[in-house]
mmCIF file of C-alpha atoms in Angstrom:
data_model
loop_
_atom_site.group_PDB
_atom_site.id
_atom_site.type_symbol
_atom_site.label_atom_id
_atom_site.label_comp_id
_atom_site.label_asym_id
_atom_site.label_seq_id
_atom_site.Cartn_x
_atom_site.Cartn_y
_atom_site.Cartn_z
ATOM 1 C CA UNK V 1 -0.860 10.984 14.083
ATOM 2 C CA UNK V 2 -0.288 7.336 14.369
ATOM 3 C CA UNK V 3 -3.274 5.351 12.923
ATOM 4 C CA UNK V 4 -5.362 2.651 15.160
ATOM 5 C CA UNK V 5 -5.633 -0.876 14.253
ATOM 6 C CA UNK V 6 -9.443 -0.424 14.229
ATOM 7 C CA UNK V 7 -8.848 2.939 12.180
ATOM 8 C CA UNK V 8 -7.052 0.546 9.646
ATOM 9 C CA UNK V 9 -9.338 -2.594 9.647
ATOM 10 C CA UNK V 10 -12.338 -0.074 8.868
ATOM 11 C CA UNK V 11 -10.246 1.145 5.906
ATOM 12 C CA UNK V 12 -9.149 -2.382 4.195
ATOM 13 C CA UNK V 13 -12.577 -3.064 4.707
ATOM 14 C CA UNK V 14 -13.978 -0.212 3.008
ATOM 15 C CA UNK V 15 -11.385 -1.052 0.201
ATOM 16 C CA UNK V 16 -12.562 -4.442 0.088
ATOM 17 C CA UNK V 17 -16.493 -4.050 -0.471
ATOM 18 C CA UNK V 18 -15.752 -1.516 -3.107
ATOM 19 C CA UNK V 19 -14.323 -3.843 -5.381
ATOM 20 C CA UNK V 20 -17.180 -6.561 -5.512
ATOM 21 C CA UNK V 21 -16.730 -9.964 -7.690
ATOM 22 C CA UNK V 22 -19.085 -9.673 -10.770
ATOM 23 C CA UNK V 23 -22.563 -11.821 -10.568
ATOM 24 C CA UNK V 24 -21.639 -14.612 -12.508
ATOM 25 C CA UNK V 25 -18.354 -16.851 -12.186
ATOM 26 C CA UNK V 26 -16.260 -19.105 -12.762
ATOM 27 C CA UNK V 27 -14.665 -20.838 -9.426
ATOM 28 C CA UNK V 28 -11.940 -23.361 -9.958
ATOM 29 C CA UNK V 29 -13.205 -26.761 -9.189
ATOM 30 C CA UNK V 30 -9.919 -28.185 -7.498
ATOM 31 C CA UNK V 31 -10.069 -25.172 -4.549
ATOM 32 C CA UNK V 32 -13.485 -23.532 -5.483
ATOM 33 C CA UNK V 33 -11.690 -19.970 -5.748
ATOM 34 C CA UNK V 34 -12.807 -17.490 -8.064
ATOM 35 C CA UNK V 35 -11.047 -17.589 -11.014
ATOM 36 C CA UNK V 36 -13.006 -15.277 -13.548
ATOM 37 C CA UNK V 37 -16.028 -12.976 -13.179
ATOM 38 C CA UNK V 38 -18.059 -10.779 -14.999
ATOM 39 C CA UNK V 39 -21.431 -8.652 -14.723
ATOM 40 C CA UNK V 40 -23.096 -11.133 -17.197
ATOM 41 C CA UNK V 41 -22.881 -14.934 -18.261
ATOM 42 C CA UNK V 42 -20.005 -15.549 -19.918
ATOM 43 C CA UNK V 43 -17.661 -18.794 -20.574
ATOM 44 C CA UNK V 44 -14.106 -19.295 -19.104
ATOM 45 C CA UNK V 45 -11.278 -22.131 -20.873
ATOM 46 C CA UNK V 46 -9.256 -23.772 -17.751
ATOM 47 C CA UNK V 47 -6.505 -25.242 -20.634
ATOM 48 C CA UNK V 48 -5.861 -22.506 -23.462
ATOM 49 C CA UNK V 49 -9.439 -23.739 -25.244
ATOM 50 C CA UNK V 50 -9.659 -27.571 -24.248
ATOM 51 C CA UNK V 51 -12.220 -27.371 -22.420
ATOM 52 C CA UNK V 52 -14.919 -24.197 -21.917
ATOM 53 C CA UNK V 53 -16.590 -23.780 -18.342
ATOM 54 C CA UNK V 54 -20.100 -21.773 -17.644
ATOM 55 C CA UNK V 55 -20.586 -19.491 -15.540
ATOM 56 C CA UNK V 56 -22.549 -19.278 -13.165
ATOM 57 C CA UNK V 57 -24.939 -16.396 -11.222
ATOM 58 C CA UNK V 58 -23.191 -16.170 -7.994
ATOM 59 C CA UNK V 59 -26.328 -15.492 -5.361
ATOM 60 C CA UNK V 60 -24.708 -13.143 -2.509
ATOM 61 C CA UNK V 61 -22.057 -10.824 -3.043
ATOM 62 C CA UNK V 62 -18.214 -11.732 -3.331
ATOM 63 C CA UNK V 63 -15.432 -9.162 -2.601
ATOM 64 C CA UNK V 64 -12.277 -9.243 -3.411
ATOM 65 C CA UNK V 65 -9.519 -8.918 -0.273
ATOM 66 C CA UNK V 66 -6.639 -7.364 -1.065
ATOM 67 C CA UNK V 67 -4.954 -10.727 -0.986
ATOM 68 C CA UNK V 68 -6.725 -11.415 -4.733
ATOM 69 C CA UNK V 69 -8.990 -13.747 -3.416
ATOM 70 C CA UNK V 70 -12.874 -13.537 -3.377
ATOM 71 C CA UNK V 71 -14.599 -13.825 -0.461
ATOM 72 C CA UNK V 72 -18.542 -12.813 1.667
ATOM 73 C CA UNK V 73 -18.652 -10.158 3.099
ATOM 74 C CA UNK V 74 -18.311 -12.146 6.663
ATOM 75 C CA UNK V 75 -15.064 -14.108 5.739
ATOM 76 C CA UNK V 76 -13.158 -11.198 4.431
ATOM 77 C CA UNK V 77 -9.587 -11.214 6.278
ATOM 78 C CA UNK V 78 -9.724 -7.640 6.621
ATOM 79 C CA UNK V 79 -12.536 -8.373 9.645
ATOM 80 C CA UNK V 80 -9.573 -10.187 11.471
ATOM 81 C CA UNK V 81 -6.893 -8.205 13.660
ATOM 82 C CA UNK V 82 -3.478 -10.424 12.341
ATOM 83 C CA UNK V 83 -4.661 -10.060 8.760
ATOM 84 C CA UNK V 84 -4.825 -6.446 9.392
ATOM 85 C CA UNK V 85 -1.487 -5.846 11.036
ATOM 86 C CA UNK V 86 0.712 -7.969 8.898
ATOM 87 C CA UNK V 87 -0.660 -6.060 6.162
ATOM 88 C CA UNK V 88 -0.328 -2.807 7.433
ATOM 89 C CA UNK V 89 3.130 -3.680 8.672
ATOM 90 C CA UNK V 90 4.097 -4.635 4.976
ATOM 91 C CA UNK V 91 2.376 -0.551 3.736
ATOM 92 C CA UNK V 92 4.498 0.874 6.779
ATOM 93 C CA UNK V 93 7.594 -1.002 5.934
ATOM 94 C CA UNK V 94 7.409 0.001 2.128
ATOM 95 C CA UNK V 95 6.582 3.496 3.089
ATOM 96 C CA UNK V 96 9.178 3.171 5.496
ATOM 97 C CA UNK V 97 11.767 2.004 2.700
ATOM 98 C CA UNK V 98 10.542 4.568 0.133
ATOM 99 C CA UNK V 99 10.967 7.520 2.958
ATOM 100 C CA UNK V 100 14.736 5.890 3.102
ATOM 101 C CA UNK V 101 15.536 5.606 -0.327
ATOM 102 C CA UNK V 102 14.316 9.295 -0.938
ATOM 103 C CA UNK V 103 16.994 10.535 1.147
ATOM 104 C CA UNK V 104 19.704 8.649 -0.847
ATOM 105 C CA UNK V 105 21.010 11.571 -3.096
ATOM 106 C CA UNK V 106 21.304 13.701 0.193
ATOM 107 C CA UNK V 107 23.707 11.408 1.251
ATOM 108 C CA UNK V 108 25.664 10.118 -1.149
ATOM 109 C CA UNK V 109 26.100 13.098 -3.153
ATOM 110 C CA UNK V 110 28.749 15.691 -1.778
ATOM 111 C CA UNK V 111 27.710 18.614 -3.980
ATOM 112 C CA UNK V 112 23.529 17.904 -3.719
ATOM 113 C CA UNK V 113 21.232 21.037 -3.416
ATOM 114 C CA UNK V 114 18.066 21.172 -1.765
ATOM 115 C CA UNK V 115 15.029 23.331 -1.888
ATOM 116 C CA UNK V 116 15.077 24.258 1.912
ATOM 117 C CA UNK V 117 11.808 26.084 1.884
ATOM 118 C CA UNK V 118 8.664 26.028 -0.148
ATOM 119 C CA UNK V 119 10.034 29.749 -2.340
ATOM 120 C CA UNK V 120 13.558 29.181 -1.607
ATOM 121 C CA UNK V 121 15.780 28.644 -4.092
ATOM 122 C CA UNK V 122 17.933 25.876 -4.123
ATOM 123 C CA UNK V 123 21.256 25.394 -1.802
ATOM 124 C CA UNK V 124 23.971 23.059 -0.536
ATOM 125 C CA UNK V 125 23.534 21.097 2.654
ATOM 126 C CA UNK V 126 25.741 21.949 5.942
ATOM 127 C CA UNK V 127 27.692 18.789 7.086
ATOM 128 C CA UNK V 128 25.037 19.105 10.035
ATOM 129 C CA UNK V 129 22.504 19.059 7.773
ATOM 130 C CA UNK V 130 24.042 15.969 6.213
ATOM 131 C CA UNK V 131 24.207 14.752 10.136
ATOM 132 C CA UNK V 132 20.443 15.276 10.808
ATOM 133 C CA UNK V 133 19.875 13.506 7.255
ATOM 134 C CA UNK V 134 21.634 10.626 8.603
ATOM 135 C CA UNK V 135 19.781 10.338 12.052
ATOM 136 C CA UNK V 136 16.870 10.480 10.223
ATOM 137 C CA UNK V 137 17.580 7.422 8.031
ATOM 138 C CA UNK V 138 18.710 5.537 11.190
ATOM 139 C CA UNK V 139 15.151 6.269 12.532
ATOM 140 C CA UNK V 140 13.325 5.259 9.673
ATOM 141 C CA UNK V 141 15.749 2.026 9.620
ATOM 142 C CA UNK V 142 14.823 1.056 13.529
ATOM 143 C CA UNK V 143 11.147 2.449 12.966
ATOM 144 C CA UNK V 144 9.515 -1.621 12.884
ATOM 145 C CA UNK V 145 11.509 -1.978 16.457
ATOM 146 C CA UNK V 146 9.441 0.811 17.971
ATOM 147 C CA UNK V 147 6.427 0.426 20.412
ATOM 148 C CA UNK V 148 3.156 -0.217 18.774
ATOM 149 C CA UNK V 149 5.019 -1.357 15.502
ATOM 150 C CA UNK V 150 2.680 -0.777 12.923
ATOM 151 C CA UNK V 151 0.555 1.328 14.481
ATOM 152 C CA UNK V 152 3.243 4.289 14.660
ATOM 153 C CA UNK V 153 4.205 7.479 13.640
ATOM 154 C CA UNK V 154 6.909 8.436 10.908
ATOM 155 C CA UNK V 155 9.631 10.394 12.536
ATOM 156 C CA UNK V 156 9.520 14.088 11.076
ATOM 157 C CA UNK V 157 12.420 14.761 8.290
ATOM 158 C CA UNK V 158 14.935 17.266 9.116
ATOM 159 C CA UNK V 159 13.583 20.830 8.065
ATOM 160 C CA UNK V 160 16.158 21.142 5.287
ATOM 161 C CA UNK V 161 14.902 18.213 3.888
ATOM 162 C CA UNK V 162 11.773 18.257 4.662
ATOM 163 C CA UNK V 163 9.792 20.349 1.866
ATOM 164 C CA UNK V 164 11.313 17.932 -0.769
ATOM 165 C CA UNK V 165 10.535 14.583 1.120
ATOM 166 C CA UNK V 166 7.185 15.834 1.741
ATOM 167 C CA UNK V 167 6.660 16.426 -2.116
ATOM 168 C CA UNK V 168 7.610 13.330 -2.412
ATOM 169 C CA UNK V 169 5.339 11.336 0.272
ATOM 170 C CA UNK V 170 2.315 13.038 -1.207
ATOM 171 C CA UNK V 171 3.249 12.224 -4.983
ATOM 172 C CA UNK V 172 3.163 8.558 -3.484
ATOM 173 C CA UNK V 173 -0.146 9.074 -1.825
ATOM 174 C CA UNK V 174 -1.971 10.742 -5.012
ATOM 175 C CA UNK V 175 -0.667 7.530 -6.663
ATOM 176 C CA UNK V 176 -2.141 5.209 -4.197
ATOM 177 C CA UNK V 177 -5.580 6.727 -3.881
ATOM 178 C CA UNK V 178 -5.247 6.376 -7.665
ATOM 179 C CA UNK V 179 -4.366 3.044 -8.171
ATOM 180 C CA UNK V 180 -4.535 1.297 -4.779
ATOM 181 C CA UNK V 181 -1.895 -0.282 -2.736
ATOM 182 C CA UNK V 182 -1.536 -3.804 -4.343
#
C-alpha cells in the first residue's frame, strides 16, 4: 500500500533525531555549518594543520538531516512537506530504476531461466511471459507520471517473475535498514 506524505515525513524524521551531532563542535566560521563533532572536546585543522580550531560544547541538540547538514530539532527539513516529497521522489525513482534494471536479463537474454515459484525449479520464459516482462518495465518507466507521484504504489511483477524480483527488493531493503538510504 502506497505510503502517505505524513507516513513519510514521520519516518525521515525519526531517521533524523536518531543520528544526533556530538556535544562539542566545530562549525565553519564562513557559513556556521557543522563541520566536525564529537562526544568530547576535541580540536579540528581548517588547512591540513595551519591552523587548529576548538571546539566547542554545543548547548541544545543538533541532528543531522539526511541532506548532511546539522540542524535543531525545529529547523530540520524533514518537518517541511517539499523537502519531504522531493526526497521521497528521488527513493521512489531509484527504487523505481533498480525494479527496472532487475528485469534486464529477462529481457535481453533469449535462453534466461527463472525460478517461477518459491520450490520450483528453474525454467525458460514463454514469449508471453517475455510480453508481461515488458509491460511491466513500461509501468515502472511511466510510474513518476502517475497520480499522487511519489506517494504511489509499485505495479505488481508478472507472477513468473515475481518470486525472483521480490528476492531481490527485499535484499535491497535488508541493506537499507542496514546502512540507511544516503
Amino acid at each position: 500500500m502506497a505510503k502517505t506524505l505524513e507516513e513519510v515525513k514521520a519516518e525521515y524524521l525519526s531517521a533524523a533525531k536518531n543520528r544526533q551531532c556530538g556535544a562539542w563542535v566545530v562549525k565553519d566560521p564562513e557559513t556556521g555549518a557543522v563541520v566536525a563533532n564529537s562526544t568530547q572536546k576535541f580540536r579540528h585543522s581548517f588547512d591540513k594543520g595551519a591552523s587548529w580550531v576548538e571546539s566547542v560544547q554545543q548547548v541544545d541538540p543538533l541532528y543531522r538531516s539526511a541532506n548532511g547538514t546539522y540542524y535543531a530539532e525545529a529547523e530540520l527539513p524533514e518537518q517541511t512537506d517539499s523537502f519531504v516529497a522531493e526526497r521521497y521522489a528521488t527513493d521512489m525513482r531509484s527504487e523505481r530504476n533498480s525494479r527496472i534494471s532487475d528485469t534486464d536479463n529477462y529481457v535481453q537474454l533469449a535462453d534466461v531461466t527463472v525460478k517461477k515459484t518459491r520450490d520450483a525449479q528453474r525454467s525458460a520464459l514463454t514469449d508471453e511471459e517475455r510480453a508481461e516482462i515488458l509491460a511491466y518495465r513500461t509501468a515502472l518507466r511511466d510510474l513518476p507520471e502517475a497520480t499522487g507521484w511519489p506517494f504511489v504504489d509499485f505495479p505488481a511483477a508478472p507472477s513468473c517473475i515475481a518470486v525472483e524480483v521480490q528476492e531481490k527488493v527485499e535484499q535491497r531493503e535488508k541493506q537499507r535498514a542496514v546502512y540507511g538510504n544516503y
